Coordinates of N, CA, C and O in Angstrom, one line a residue:
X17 N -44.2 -93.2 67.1 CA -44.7 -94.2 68.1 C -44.9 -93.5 69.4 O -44.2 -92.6 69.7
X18 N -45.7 -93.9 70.1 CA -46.1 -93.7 71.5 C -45.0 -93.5 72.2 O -44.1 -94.3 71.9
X19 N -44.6 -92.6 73.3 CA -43.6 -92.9 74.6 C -44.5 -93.2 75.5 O -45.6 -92.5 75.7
X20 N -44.1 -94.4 76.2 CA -44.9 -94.6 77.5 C -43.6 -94.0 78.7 O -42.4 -94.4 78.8
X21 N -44.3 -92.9 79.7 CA -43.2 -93.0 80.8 C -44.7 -93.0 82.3 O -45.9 -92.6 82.5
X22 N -43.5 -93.5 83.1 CA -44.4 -92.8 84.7 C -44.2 -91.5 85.2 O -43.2 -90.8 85.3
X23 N -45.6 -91.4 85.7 CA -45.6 -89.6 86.3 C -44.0 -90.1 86.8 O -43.2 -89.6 86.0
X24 N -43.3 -90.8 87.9 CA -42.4 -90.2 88.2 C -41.1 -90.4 87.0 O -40.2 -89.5 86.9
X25 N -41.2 -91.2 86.4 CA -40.4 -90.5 85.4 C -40.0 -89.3 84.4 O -38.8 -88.9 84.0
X26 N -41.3 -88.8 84.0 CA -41.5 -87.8 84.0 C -41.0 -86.7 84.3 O -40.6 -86.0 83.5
X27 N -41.1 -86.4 85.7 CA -41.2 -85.5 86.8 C -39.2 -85.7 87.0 O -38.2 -85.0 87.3
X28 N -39.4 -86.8 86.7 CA -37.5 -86.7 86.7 C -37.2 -86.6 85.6 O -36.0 -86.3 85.6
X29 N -37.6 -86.5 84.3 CA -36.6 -86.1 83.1 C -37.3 -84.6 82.8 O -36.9 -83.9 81.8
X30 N -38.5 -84.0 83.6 CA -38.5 -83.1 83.5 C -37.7 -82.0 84.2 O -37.1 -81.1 83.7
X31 N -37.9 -82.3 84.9 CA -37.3 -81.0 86.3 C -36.7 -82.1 87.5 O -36.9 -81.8 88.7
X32 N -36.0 -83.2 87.3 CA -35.3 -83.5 87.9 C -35.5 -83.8 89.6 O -34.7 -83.7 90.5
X33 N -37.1 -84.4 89.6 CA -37.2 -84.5 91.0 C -38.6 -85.8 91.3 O -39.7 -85.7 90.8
X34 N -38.2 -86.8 91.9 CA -38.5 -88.1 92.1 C -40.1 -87.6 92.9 O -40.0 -87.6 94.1
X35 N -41.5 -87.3 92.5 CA -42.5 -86.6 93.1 C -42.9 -88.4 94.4 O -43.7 -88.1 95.4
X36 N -42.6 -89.3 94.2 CA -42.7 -89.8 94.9 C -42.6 -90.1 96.2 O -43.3 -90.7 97.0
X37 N -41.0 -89.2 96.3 CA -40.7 -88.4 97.9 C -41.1 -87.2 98.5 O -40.7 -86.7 99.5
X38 N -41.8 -87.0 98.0 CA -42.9 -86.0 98.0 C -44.7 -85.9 98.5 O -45.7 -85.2 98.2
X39 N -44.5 -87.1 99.2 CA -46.0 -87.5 99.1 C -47.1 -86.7 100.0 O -48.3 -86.9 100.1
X40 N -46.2 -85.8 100.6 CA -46.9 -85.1 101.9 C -47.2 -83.3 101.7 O -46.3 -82.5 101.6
X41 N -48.4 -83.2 101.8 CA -48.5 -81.7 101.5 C -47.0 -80.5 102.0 O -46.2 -79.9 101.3
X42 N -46.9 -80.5 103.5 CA -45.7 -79.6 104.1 C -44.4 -79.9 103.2 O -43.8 -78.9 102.9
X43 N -43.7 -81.1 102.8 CA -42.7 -81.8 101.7 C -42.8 -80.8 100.5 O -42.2 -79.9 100.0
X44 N -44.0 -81.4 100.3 CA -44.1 -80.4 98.4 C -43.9 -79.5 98.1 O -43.3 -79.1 97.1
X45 N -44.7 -78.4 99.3 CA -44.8 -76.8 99.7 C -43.4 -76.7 99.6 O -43.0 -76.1 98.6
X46 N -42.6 -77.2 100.4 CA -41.4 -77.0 101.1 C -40.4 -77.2 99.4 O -39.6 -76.3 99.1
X47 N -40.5 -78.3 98.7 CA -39.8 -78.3 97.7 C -40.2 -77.3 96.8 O -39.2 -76.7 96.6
X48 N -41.4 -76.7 96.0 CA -41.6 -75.5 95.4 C -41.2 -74.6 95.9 O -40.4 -74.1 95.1
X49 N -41.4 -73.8 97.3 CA -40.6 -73.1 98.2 C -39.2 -73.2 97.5 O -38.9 -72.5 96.5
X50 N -38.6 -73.8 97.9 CA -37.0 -73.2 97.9 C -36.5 -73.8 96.5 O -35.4 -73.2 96.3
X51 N -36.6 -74.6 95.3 CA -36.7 -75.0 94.3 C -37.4 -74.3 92.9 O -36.7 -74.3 91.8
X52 N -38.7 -73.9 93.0 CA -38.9 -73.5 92.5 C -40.1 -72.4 92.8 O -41.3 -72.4 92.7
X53 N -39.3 -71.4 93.2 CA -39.7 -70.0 93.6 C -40.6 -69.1 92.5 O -41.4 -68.3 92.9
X54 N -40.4 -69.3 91.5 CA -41.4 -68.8 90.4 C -42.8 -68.9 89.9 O -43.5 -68.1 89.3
X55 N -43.1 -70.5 90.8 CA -44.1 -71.1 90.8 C -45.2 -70.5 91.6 O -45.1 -70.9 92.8
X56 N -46.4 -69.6 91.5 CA -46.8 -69.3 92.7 C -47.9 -69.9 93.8 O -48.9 -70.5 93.6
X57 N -47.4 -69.6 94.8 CA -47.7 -70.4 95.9 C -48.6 -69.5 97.1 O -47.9 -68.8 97.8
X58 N -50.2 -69.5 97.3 CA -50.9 -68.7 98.0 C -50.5 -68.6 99.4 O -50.1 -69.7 99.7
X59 N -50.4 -68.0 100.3 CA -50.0 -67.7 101.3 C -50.1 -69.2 102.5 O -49.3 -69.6 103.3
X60 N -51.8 -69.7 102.2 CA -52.5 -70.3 102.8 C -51.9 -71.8 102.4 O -51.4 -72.1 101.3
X61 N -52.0 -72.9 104.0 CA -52.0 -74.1 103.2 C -52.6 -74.9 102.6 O -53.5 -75.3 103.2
X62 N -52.5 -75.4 101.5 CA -53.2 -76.6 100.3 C -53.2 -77.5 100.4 O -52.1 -77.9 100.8
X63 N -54.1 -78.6 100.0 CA -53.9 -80.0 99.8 C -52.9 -80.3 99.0 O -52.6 -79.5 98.1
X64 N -52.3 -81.6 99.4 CA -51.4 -82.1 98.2 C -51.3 -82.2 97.2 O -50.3 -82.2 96.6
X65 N -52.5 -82.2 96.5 CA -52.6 -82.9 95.0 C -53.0 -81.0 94.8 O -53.3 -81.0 93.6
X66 N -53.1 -79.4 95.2 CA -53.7 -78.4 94.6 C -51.5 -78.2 94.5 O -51.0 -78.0 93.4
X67 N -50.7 -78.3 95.7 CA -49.1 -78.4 94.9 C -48.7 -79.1 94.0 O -47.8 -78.7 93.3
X68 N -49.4 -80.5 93.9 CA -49.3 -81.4 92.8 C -49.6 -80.5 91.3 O -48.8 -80.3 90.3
X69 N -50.4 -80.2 91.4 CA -51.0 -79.2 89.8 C -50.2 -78.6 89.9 O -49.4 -78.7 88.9
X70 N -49.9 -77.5 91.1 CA -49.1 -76.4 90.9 C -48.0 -76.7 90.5 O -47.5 -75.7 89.9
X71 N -47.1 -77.6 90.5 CA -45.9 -77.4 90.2 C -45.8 -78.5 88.7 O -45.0 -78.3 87.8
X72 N -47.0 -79.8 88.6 CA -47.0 -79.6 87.4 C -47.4 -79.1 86.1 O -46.9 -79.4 85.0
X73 N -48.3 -78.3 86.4 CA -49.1 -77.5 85.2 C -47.9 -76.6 84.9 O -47.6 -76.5 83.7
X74 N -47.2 -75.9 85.9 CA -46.3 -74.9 86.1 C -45.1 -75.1 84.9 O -44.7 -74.4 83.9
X75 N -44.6 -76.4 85.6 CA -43.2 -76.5 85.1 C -43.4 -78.2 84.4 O -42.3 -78.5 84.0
X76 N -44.2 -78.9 84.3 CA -44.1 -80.5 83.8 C -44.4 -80.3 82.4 O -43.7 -80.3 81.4
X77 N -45.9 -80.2 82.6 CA -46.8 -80.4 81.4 C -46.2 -79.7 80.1 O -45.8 -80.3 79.1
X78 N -46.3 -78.3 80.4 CA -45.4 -77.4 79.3 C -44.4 -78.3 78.4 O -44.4 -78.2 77.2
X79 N -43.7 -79.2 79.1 CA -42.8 -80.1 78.5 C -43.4 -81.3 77.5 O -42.6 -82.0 76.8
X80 N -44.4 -81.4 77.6 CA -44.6 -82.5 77.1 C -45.0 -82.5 75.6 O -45.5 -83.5 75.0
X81 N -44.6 -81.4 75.0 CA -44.8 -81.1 73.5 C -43.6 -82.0 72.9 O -43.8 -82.4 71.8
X82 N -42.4 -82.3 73.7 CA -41.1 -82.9 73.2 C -41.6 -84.2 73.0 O -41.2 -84.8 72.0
X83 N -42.3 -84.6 73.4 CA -43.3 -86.1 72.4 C -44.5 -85.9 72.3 O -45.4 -85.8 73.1
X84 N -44.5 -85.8 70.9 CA -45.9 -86.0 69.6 C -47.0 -86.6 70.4 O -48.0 -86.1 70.9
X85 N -46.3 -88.1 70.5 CA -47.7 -89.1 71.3 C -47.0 -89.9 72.6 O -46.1 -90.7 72.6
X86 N -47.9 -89.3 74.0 CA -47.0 -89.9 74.5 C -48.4 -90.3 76.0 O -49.5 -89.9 75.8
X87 N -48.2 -90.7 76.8 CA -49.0 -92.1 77.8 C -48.1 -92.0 78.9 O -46.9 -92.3 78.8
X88 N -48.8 -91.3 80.1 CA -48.2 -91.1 80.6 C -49.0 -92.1 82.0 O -50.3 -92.3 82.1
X89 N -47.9 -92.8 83.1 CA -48.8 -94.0 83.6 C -48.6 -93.8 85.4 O -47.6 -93.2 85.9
X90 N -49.2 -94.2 86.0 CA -49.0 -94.4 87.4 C -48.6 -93.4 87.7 O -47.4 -93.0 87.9
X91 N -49.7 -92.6 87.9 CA -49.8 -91.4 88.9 C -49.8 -91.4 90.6 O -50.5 -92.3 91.2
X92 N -49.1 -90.5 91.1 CA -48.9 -90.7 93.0 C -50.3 -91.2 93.3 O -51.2 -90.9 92.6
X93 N -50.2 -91.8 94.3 CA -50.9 -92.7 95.2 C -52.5 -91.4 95.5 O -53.6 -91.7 95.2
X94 N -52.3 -90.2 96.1 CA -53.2 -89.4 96.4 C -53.9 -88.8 95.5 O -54.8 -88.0 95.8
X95 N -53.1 -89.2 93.8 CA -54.4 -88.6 92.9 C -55.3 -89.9 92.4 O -55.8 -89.9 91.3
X96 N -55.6 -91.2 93.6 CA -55.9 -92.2 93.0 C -57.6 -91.8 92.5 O -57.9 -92.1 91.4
X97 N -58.5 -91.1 93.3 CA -59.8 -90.7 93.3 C -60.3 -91.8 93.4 O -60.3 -92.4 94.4
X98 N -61.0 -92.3 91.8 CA -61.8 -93.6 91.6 C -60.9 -95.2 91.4 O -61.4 -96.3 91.7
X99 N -59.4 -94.9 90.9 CA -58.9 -95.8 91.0 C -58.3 -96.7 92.0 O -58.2 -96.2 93.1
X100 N -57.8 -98.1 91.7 CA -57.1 -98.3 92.3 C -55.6 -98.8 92.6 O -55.2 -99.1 91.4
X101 N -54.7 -99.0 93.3 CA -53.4 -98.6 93.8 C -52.9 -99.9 93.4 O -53.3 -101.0 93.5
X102 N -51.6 -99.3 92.9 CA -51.0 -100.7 92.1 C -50.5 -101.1 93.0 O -49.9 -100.5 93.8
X103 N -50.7 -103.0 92.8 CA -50.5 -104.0 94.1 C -48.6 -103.7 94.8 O -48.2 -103.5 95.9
X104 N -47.8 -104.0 93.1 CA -47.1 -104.0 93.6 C -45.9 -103.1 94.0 O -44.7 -103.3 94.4
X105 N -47.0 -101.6 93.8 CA -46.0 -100.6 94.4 C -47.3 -99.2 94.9 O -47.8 -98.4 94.1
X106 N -47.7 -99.4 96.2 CA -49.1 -98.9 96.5 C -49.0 -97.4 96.3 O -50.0 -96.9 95.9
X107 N -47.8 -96.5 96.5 CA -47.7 -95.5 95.9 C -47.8 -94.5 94.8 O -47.4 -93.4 94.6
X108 N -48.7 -95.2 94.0 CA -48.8 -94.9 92.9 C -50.2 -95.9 92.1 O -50.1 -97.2 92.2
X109 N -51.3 -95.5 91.5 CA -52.3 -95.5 91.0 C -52.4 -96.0 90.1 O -51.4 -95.7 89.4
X110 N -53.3 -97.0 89.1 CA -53.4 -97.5 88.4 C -53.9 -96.8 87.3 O -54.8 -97.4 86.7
X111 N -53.6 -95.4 86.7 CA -54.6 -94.7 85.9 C -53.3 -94.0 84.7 O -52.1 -94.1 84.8
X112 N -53.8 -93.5 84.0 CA -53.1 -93.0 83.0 C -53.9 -91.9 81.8 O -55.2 -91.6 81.8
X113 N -52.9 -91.3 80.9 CA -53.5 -90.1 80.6 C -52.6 -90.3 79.5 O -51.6 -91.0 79.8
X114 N -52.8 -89.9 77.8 CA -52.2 -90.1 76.7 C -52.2 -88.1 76.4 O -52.9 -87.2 76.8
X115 N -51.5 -88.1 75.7 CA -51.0 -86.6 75.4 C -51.0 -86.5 74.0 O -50.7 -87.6 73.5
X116 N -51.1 -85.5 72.9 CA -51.0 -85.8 71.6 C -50.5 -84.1 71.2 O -51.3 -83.3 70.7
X117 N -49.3 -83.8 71.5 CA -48.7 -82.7 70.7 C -48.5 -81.7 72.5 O -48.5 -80.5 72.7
X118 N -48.5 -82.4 73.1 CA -48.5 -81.9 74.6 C -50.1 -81.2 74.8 O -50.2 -80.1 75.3
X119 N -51.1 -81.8 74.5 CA -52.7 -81.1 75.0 C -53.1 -82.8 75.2 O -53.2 -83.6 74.3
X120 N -53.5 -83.1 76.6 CA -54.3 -84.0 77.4 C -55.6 -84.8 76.0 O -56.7 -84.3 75.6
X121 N -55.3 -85.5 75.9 CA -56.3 -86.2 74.5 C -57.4 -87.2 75.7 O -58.6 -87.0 75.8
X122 N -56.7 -88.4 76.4 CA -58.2 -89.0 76.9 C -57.1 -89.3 78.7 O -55.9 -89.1 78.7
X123 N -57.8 -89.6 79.7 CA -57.5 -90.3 81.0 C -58.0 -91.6 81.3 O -58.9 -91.9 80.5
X124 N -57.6 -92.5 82.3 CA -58.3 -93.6 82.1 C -57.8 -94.6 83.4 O -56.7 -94.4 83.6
X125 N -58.2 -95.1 83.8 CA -58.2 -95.3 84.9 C -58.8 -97.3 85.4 O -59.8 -97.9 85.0
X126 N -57.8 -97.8 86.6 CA -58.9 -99.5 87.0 C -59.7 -98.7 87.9 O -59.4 -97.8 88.6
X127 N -60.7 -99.3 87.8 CA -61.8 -99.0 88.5 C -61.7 -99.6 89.8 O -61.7 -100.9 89.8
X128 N -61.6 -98.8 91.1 CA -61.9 -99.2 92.4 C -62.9 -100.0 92.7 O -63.8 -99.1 92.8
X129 N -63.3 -100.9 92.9 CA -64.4 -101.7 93.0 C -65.0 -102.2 94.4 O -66.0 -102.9 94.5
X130 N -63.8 -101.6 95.7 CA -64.1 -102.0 96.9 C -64.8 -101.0 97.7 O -64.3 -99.9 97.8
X131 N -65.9 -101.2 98.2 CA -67.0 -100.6 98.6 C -66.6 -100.1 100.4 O -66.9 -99.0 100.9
X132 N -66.1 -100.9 100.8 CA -65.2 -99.7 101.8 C -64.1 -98.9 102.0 O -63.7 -98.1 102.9
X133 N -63.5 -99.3 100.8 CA -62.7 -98.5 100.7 C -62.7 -97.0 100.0 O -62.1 -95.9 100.1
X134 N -63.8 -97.6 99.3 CA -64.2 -96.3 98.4 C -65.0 -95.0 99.3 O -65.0 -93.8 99.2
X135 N -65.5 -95.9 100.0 CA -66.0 -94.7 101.6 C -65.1 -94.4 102.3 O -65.4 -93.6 103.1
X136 N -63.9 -94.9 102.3 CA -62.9 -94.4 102.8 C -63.0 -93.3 102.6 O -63.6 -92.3 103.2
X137 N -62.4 -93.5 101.3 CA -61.9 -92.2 100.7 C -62.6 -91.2 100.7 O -62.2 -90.1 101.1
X138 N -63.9 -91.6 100.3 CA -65.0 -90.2 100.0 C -64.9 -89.8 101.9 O -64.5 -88.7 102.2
X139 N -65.1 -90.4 102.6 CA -64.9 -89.4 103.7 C -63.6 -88.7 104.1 O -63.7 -87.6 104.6
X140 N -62.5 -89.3 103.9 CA -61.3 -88.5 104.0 C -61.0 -87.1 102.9 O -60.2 -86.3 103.2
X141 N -61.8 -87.2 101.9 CA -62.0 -86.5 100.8 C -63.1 -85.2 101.6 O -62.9 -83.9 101.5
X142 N -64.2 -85.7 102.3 CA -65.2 -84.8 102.6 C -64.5 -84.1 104.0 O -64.9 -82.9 104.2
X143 N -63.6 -84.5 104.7 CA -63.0 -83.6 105.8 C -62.2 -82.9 105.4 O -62.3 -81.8 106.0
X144 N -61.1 -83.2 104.5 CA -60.1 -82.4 104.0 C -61.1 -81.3 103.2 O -60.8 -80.2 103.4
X145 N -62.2 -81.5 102.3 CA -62.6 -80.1 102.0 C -63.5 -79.1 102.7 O -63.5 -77.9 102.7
X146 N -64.0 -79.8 103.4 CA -64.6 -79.0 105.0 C -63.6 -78.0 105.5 O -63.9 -76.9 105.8
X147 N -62.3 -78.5 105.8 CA -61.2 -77.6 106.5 C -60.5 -77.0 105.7 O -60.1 -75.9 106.1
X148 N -60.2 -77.5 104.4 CA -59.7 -76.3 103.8 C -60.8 -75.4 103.3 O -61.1 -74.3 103.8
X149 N -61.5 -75.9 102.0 CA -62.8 -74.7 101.8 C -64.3 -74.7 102.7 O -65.3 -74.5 102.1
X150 N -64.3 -74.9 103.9 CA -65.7 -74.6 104.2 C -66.3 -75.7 103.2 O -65.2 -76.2 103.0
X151 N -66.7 -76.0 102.9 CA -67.8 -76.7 102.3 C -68.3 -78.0 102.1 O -67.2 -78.6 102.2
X152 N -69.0 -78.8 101.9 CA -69.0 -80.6 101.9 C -70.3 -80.8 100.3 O -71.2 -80.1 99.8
X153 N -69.8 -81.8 100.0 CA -70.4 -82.2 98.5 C -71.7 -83.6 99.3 O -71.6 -84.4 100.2
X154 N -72.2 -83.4 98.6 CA -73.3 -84.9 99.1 C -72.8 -85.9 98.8 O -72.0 -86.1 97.9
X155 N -73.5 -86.8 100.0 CA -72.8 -87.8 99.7 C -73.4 -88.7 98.7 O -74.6 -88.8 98.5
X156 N -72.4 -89.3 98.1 CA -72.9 -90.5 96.7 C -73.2 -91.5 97.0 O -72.7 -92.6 96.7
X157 N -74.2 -91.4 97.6 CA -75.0 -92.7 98.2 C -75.3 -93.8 97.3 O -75.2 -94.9 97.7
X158 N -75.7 -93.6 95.9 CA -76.5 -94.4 95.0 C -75.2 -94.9 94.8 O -75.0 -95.9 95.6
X159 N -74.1 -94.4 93.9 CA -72.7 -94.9 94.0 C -72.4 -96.1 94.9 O -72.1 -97.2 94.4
X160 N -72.4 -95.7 96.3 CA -71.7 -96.7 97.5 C -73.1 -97.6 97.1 O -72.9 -98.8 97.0
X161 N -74.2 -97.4 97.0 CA -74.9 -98.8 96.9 C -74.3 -99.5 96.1 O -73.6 -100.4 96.4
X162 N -74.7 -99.1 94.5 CA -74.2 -100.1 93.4 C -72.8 -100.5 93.7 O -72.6 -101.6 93.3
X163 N -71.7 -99.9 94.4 CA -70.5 -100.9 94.6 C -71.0 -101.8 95.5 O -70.3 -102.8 95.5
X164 N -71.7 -101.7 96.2 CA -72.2 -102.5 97.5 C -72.9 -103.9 96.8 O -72.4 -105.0 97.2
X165 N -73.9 -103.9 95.8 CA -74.5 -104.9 95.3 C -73.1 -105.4 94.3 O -73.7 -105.8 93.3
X166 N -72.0 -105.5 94.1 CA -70.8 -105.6 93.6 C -71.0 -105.1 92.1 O -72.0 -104.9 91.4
X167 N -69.3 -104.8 91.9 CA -69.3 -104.4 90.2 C -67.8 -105.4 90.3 O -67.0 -105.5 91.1
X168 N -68.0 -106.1 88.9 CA -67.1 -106.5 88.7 C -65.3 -106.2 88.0 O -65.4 -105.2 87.2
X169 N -64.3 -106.4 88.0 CA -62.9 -105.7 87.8 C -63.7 -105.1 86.4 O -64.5 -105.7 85.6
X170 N -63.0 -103.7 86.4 CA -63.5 -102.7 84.9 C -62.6 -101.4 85.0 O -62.0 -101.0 86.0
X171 N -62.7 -101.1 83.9 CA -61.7 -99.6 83.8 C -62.8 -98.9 82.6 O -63.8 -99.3 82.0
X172 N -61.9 -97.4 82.6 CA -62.8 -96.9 82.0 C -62.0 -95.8 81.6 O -61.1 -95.4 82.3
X173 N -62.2 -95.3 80.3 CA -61.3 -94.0 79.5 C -62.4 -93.0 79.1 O -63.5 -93.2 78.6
X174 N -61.9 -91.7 79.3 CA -62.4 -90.5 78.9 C -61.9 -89.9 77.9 O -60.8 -89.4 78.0
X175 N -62.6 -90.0 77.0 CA -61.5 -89.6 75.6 C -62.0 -88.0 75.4 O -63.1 -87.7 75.9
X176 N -61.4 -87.1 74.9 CA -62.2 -85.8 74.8 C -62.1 -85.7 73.4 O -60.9 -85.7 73.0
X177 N -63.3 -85.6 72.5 CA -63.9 -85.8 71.3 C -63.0 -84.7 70.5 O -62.3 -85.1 69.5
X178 N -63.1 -83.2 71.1 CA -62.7 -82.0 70.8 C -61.1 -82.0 70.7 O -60.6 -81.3 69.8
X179 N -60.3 -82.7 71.6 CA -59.0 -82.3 71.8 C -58.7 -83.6 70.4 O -57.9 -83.4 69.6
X180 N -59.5 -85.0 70.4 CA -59.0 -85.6 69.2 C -59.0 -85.2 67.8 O -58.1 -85.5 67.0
X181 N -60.3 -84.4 67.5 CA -60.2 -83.2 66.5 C -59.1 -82.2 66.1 O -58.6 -81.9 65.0
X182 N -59.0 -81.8 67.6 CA -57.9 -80.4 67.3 C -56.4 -81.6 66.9 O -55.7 -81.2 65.9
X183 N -56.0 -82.7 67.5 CA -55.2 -83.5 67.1 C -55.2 -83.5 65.7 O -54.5 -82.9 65.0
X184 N -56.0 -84.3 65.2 CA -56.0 -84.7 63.7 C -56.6 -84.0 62.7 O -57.1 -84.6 61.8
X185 N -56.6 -82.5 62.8 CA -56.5 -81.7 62.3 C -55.3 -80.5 62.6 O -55.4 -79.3 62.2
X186 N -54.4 -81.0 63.2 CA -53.0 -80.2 63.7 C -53.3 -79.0 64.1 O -52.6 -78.0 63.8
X187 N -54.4 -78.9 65.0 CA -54.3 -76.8 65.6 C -53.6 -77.2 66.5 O -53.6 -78.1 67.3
X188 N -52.6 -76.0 66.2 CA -51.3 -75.8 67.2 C -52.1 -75.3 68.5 O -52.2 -76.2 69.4
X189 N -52.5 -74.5 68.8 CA -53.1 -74.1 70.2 C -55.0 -74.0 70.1 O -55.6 -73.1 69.7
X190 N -55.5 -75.1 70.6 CA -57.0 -74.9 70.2 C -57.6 -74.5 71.4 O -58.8 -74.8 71.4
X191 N -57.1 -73.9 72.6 CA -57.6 -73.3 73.2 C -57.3 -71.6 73.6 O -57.7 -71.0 74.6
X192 N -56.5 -71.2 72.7 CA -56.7 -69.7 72.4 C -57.5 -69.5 70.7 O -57.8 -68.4 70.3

């Protein structure tokens, strides 16, 4: 049967640390730093969510072969992107990701539907990559219209065709 857990549970039966208190890039740095020293960490500072990967691709995910099938739910608040933030704990995101022998099978996510807020973001999104990489993405104008003429509550799942294959045909590692 399925395990359903949350990133932060997770992140506590993995390595023993609540990523929730953690919500701040200098915090995270600062916990990899002196916690987990192995992990490597570029000289330069990073966005939150580039320590977010780093310390779980590092040390999380690896783990998650200990359940077959497992759904993993409510990810921190700053990997919301397209979604949106559960009412009643805003820290954390309404989206989720199913796992099938520890390899990422589909993601899936409620669809943000608020048209200012969604420019929020894409602009807080477009300064933070300006200052860290030099660079800016165009803006999704067609996007902010159609939320603008409204879309109604919707979610949406990414299933990856290939990783359901390598599942139900049992390859142990299908990407070496």
């Amino acid at each position: 049967s399925m395990k359903r857990l949350t990133m932060q549970e997770i992140w506590l039966e993995t390595i023993g640390v609540d990523p929730l208190l953690y919500l701040e890039a200098p915090k995270l740095r600062a916990l990899i730093e002196t916690q987990f020293p192995d992990v490597p960490l570029p000289k330069s500072e990073l966005p939150w969510d580039d320590y977010f990967f780093l310390l779980f691709l590092n040390k999380i995910e690896p783990e998650f072969k200990r359940w077959p099938l497992l759904m993993v739910t409510e990810f921190p608040a700053p990997l919301a992107a397209l979604s949106t933030l559960k009412v009643s704990n805003p820290r954390v995101c309404e989206r989720f990701e199913v796992y099938v022998n520890g390899v990422e099978l589909c993601n899936a996510y409620n669809e943000l539907t608020d048209p200012s807020e969604q420019r929020r973001r894409f602009v807080e999104q477009a300064k933070a990559k300006q200052a860290i990489y030099g660079y800016s993405l165009p803006t999704a104008s067609r996007f902010l219209e159609a939320l603008d003429k409204g879309l109604p509550p919707s979610a949406g799942i990414a299933l990856g065709v290939e990783r359901l294959l390598y599942s139900l045909f049992a390859v142990d590692d299908p990407f070496f």
